[in-house]
PDB file of C-alpha atoms in Angstrom:
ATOM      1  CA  UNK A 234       8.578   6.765   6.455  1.00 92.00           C
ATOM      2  CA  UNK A 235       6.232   3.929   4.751  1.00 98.00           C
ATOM      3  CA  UNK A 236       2.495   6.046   4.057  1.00 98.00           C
ATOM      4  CA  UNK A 237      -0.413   4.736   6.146  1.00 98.00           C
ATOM      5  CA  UNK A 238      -3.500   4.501   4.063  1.00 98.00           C
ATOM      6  CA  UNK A 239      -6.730   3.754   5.731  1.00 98.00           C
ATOM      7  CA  UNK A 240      -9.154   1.412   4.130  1.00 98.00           C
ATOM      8  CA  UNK A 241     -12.509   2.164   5.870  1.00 98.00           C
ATOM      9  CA  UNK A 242     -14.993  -0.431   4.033  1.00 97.00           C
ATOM     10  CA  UNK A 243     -15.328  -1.985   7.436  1.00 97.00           C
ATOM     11  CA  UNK A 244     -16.842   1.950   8.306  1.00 98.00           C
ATOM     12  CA  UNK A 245     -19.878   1.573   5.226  1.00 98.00           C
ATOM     13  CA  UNK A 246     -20.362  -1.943   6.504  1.00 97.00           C
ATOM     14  CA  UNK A 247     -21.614  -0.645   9.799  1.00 97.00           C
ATOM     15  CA  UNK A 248     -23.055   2.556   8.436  1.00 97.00           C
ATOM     16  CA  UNK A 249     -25.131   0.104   5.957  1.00 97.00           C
ATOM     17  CA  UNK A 250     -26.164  -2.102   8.729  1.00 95.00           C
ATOM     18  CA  UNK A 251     -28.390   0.108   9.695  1.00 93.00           C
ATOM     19  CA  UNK A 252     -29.330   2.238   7.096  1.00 92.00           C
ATOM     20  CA  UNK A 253     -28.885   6.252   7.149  1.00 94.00           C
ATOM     21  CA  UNK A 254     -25.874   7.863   7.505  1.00 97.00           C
ATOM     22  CA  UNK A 255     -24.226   6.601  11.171  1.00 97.00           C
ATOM     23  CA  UNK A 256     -21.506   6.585  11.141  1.00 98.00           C
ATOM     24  CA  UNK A 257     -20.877   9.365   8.275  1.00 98.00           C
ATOM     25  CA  UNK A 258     -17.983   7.875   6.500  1.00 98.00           C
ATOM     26  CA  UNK A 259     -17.402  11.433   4.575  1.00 98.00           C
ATOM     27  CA  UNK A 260     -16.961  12.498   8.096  1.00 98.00           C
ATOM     28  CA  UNK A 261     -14.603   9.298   9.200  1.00 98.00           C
ATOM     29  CA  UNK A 262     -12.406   9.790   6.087  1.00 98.00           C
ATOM     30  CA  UNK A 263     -12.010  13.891   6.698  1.00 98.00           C
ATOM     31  CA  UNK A 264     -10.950  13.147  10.528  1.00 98.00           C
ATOM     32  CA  UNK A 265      -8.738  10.036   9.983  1.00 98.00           C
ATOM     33  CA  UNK A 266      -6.281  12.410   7.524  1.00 98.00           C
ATOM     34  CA  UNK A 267      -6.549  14.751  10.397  1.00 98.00           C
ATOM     35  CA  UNK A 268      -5.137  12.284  12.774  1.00 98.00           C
ATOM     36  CA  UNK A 269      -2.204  12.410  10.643  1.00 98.00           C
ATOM     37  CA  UNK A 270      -3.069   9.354   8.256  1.00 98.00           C
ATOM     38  CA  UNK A 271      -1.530   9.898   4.751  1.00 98.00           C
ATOM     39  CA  UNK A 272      -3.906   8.270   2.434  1.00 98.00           C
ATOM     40  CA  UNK A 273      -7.681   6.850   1.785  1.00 98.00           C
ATOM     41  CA  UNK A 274      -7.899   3.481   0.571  1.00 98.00           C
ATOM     42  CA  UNK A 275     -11.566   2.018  -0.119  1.00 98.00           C
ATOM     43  CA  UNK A 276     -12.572  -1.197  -2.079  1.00 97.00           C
ATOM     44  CA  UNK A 277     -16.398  -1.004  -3.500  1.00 96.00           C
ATOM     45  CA  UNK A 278     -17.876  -4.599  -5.121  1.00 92.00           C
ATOM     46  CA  UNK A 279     -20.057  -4.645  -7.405  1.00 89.00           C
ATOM     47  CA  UNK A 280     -22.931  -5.683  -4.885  1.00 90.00           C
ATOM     48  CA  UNK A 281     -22.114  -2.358  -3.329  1.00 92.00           C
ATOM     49  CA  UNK A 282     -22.314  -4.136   0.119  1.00 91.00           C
ATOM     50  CA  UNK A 283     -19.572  -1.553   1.800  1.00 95.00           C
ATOM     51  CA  UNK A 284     -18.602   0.966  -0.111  1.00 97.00           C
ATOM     52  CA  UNK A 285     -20.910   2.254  -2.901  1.00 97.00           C
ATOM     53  CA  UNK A 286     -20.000   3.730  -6.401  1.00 97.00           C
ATOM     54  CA  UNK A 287     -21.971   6.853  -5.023  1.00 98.00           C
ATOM     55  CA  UNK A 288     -19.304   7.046  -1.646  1.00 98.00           C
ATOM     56  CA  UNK A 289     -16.474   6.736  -4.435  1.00 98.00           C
ATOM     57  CA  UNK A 290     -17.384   9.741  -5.928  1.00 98.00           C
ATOM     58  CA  UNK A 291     -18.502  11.883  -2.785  1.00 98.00           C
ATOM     59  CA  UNK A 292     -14.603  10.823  -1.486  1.00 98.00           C
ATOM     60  CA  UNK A 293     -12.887  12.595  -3.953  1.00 97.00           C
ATOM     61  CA  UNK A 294     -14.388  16.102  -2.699  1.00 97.00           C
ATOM     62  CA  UNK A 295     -12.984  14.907   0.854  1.00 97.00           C
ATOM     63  CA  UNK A 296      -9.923  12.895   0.706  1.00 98.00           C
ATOM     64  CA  UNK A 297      -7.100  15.798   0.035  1.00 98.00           C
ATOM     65  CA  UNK A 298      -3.587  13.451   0.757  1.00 98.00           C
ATOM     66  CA  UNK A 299      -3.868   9.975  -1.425  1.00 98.00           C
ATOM     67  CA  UNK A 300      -6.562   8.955  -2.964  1.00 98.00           C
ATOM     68  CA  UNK A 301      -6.598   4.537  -3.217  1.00 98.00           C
ATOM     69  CA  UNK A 302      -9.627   2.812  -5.485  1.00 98.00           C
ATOM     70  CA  UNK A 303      -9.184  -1.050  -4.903  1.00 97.00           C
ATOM     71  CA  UNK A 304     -11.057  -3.445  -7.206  1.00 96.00           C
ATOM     72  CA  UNK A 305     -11.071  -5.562  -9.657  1.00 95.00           C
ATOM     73  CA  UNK A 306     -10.925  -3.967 -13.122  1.00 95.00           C
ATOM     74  CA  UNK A 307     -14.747  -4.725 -14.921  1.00 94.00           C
ATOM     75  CA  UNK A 308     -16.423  -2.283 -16.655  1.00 94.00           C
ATOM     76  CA  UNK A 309     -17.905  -0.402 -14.271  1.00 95.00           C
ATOM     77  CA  UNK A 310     -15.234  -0.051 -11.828  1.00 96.00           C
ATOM     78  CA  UNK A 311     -12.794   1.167 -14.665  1.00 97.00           C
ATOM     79  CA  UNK A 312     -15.780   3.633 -15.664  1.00 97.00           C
ATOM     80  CA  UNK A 313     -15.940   4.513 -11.321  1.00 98.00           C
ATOM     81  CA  UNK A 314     -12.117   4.947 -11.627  1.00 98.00           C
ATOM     82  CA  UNK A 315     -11.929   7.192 -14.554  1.00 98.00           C
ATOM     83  CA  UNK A 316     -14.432   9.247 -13.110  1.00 98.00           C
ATOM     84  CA  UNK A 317     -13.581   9.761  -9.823  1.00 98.00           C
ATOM     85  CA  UNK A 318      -9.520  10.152 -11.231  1.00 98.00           C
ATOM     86  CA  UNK A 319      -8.147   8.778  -7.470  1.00 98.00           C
ATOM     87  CA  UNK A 320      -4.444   9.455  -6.883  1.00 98.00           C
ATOM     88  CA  UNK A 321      -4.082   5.222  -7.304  1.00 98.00           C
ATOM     89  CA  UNK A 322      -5.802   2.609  -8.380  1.00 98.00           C
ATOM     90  CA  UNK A 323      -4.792  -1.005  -7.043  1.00 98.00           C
ATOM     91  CA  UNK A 324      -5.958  -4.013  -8.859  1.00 98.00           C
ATOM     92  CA  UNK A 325      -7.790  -6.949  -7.536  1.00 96.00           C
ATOM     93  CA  UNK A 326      -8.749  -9.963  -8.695  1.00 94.00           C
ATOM     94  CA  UNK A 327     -11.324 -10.612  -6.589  1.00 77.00           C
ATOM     95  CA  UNK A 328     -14.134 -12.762  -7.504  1.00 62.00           C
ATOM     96  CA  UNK A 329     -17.912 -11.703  -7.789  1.00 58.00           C
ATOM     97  CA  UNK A 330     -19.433 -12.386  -3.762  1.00 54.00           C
ATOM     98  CA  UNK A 331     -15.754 -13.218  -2.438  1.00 52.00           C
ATOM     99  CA  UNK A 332     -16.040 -12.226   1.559  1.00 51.00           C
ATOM    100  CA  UNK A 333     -12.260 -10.405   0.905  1.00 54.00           C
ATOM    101  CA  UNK A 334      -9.337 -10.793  -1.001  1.00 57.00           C
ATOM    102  CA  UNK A 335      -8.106 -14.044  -1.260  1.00 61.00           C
ATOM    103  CA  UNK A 336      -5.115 -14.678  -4.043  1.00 82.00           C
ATOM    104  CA  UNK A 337      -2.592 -12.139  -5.987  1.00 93.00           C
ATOM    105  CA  UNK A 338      -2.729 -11.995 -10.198  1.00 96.00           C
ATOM    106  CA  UNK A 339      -1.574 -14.100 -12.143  1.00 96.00           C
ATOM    107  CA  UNK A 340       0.620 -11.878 -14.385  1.00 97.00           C
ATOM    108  CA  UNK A 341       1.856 -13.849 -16.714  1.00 97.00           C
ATOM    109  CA  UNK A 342      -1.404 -15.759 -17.250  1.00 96.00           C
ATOM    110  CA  UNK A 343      -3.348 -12.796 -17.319  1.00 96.00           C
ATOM    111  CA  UNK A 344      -0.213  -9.965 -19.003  1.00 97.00           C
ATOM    112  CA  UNK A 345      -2.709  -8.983 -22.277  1.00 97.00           C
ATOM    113  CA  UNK A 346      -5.415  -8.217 -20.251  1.00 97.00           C
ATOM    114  CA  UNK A 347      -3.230  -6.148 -17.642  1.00 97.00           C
ATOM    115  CA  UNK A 348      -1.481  -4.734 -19.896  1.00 98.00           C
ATOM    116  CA  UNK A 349      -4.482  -2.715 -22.052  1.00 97.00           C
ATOM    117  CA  UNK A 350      -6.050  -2.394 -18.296  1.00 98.00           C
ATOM    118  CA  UNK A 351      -3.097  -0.673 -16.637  1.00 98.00           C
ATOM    119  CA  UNK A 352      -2.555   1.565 -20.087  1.00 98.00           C
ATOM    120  CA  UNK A 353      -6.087   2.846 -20.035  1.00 98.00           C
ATOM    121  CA  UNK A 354      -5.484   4.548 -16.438  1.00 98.00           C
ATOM    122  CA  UNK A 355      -2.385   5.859 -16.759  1.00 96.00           C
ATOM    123  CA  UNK A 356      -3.042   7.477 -20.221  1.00 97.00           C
ATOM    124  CA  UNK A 357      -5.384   8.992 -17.525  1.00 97.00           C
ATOM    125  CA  UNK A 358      -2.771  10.081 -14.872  1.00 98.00           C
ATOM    126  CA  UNK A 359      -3.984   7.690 -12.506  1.00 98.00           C
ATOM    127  CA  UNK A 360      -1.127   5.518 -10.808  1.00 98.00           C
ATOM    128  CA  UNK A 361      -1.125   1.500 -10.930  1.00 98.00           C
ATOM    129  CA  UNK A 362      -0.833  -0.977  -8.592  1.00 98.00           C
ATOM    130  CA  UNK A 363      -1.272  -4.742  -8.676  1.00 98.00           C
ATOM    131  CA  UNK A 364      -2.258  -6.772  -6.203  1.00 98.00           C
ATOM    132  CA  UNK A 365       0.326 -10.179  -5.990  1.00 98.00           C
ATOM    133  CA  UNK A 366       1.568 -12.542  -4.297  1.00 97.00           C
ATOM    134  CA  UNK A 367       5.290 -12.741  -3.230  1.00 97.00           C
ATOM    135  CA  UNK A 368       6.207 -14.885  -6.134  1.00 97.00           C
ATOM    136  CA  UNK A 369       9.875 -13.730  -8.394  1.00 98.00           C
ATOM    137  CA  UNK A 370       7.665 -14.885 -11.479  1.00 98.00           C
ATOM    138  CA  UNK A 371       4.514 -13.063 -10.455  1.00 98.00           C
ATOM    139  CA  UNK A 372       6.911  -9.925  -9.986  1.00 98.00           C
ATOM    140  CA  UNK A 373       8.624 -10.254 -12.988  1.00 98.00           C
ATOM    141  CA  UNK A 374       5.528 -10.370 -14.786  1.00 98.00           C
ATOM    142  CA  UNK A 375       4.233  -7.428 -12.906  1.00 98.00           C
ATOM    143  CA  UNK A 376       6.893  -5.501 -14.276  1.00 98.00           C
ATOM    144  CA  UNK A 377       5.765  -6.544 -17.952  1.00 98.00           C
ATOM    145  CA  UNK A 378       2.528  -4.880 -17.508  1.00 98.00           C
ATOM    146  CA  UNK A 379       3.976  -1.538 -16.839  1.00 98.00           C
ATOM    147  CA  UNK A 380       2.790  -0.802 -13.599  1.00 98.00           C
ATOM    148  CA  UNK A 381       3.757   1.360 -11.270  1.00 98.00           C
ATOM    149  CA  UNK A 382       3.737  -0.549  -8.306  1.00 98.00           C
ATOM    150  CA  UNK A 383       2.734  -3.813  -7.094  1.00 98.00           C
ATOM    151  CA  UNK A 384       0.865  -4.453  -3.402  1.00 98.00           C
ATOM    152  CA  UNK A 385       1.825  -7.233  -1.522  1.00 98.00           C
ATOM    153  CA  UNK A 386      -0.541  -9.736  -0.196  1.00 97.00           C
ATOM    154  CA  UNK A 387       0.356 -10.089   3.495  1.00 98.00           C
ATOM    155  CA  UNK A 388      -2.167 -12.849   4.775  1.00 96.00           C
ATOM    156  CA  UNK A 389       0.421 -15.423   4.762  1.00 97.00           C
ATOM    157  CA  UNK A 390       3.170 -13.498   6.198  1.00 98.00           C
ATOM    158  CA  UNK A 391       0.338 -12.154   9.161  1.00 98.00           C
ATOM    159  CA  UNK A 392      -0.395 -15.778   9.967  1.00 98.00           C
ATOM    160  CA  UNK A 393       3.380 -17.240   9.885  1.00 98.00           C
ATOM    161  CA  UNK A 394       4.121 -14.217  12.168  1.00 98.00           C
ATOM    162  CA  UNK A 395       0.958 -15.181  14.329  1.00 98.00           C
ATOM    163  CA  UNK A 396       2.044 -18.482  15.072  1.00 98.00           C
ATOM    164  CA  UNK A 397       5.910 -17.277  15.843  1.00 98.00           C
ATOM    165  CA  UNK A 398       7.278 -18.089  12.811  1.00 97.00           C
ATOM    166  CA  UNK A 399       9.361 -14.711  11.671  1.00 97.00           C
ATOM    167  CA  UNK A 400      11.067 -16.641   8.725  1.00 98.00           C
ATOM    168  CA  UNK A 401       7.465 -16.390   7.152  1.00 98.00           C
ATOM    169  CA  UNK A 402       9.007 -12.752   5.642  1.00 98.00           C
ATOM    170  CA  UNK A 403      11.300 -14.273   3.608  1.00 98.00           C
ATOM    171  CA  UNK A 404      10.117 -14.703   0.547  1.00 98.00           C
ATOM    172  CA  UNK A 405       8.520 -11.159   0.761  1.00 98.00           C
ATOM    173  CA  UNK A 406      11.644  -9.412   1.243  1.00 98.00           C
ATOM    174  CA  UNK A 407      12.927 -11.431  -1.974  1.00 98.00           C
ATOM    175  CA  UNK A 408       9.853 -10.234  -3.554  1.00 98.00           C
ATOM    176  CA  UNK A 409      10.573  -6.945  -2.167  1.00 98.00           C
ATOM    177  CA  UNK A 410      14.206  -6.805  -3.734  1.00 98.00           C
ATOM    178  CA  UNK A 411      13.700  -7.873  -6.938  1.00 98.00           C
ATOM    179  CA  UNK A 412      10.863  -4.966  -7.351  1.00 98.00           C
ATOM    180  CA  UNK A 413      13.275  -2.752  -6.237  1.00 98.00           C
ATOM    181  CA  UNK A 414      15.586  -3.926  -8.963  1.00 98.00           C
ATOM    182  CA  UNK A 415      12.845  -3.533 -11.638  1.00 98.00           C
ATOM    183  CA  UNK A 416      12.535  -0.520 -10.254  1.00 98.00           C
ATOM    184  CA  UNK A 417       8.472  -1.081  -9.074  1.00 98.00           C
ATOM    185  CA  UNK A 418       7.237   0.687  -6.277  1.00 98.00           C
ATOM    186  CA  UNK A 419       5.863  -1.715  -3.156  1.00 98.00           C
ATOM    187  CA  UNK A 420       3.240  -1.399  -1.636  1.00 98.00           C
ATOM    188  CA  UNK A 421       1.586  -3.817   1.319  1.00 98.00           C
ATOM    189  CA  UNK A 422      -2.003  -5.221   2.995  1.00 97.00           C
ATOM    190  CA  UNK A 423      -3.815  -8.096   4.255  1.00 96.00           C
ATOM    191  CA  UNK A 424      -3.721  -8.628   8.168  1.00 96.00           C
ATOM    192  CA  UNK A 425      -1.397  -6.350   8.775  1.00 98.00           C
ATOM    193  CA  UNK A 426      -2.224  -4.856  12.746  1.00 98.00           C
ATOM    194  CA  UNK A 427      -0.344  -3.250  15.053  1.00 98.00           C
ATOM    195  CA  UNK A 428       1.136  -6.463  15.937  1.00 98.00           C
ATOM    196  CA  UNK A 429       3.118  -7.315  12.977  1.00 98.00           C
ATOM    197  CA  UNK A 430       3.470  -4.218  10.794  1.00 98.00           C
ATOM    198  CA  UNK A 431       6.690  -2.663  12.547  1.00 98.00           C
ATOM    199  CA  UNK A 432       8.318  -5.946  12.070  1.00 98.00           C
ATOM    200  CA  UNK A 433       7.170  -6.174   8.495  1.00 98.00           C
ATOM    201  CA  UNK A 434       8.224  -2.790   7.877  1.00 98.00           C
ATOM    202  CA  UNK A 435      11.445  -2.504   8.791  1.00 98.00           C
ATOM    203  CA  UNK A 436      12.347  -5.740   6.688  1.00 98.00           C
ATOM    204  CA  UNK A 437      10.738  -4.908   3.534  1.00 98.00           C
ATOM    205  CA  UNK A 438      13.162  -2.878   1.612  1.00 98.00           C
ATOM    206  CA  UNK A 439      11.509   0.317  -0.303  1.00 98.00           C
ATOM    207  CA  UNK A 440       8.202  -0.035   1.328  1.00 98.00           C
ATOM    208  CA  UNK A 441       6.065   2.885   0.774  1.00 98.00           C
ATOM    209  CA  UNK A 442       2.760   2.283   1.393  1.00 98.00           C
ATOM    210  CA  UNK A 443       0.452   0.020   3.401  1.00 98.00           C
ATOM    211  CA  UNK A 444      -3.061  -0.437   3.347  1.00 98.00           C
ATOM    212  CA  UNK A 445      -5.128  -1.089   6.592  1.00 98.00           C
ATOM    213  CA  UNK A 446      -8.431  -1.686   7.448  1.00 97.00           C
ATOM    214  CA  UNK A 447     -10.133  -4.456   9.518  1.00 97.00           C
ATOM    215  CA  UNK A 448      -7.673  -4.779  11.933  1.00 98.00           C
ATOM    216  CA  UNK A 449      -7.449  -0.756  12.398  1.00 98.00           C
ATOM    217  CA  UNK A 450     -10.829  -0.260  12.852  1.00 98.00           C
ATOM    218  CA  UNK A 451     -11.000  -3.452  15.078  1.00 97.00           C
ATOM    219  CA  UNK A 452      -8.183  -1.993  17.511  1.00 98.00           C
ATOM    220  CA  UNK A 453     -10.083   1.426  17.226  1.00 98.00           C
ATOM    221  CA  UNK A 454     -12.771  -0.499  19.119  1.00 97.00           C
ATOM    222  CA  UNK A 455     -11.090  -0.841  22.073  1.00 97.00           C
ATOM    223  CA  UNK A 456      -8.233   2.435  21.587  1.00 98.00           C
ATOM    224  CA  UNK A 457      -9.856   4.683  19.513  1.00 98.00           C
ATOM    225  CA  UNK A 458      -9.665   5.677  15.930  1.00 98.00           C
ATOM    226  CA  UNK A 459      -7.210   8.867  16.360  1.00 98.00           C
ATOM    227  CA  UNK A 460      -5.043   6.713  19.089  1.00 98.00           C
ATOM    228  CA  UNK A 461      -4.388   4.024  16.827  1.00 98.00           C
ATOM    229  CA  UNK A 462      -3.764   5.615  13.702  1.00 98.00           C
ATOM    230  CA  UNK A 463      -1.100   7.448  15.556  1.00 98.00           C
ATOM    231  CA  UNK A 464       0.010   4.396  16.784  1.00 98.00           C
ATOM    232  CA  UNK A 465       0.786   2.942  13.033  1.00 98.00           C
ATOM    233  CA  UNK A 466       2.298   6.052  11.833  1.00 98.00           C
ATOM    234  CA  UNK A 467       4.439   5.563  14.854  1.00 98.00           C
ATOM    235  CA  UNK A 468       5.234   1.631  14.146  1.00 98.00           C
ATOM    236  CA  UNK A 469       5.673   2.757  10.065  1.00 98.00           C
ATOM    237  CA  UNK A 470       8.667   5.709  11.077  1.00 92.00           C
TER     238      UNK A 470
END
């Protein structure tokens, strides 16, 4: 089955709101594996305005089935990265104060720069991923950089799907099959909720891997974090 892996920014966000430690996201991460999710995905910024470099490193001591460090690749994060030594590291190109990801790489614009980045973590045993957009050109270039998988960006996809428009897959199951021909691992995230992610799933070809936060944590509002994580691992069989 595809691996859930549960972003839980959205849980520092409310824990910084108030200051202390409520809700303890060491805590959140240890019982969200126990509800059966398979991996830990968090995304720090360098304002530190979720998730802090300091949470990054207290993680790794907790999060004992996949390890996922989001960002984009600066200094420090590659320095957070290489320290903490996650089982993945996806990379984003997100710009300094951006709200949340908002575009895929540019691979072929930006293949130098990728390349050396994506060489310098896995000379470290750390497993690449880059964040993209479902573009044949974007993949191709992906593939250039020597990555080991690419993440889809599923925002447009989520709000095709919204408005009843299931042809809004297509060109991610192109994307899909082309990075299964070039022999890239996929990975998925953006918007994806309990509402679309069976249907995305079982039309992406190879998919191992999505990441999920606001909308999880939203639903868990309402059904409860261990409920609805069992209800993805159930829509992602």
């Amino acid at each position: 089955m595809t691996k859930l892996s549960v972003n839980i920014n959205k849980i520092a966000t409310l824990r910084n709101a108030r200051g202390g430690n409520v809700p303890d996201l060491l805590k959140v991460a240890t019982d969200i594996q126990n509800f059966g999710a398979q991996g830990i995905t968090i995304h720090p910024r360098p304002d530190e305005r979720h998730i802090r470099y300091q949470d990054a490193r207290d993680l790794k001591a907790i999060v004992h089935t996949e390890y996922n460090i989001e960002g984009n690749p600066q200094h420090n994060f590659i320095d957070l990265v290489l320290e903490c030594k996650p089982t993945q590291v996806t990379l984003v190109p997100d710009a300094i104060g951006a709200i949340t990801s908002s575009a895929g790489w540019d691979t072929i614009k930006n293949e130098s720069y990728l390349i050396e980045v994506v060489q310098e973590f896995k000379r470290n045993g750390i497993r690449t991923s880059i964040f993209v957009d479902p573009v044949l050109e974007i993949i191709e270039g992906a593939k250039k950089t020597g990555t080991d998988r690419i993440e889809l960006y599923t925002e447009a996809f989520a709000h095709q799907y919204s408005l009843g428009n299931k042809n809004g897959i297509d060109p991610y199951v192109e994307a899909a099959k082309l990075a299964n021909e070039l022999g890239l691992g996929i990975n998925a995230g953006h918007d994806l909720s309990l509402d679309n992610v069976q249907f995305f799933n079982q039309n992406i070809p190879g998919l191992l891997e999505v990441s999920i936060g606001h909308a999880l944590i939203s639903e868990a509002l309402y059904l409860g974090l261990d409920n609805v994580v069992n209800m993805y691992l159930n829509k992602l069989k």
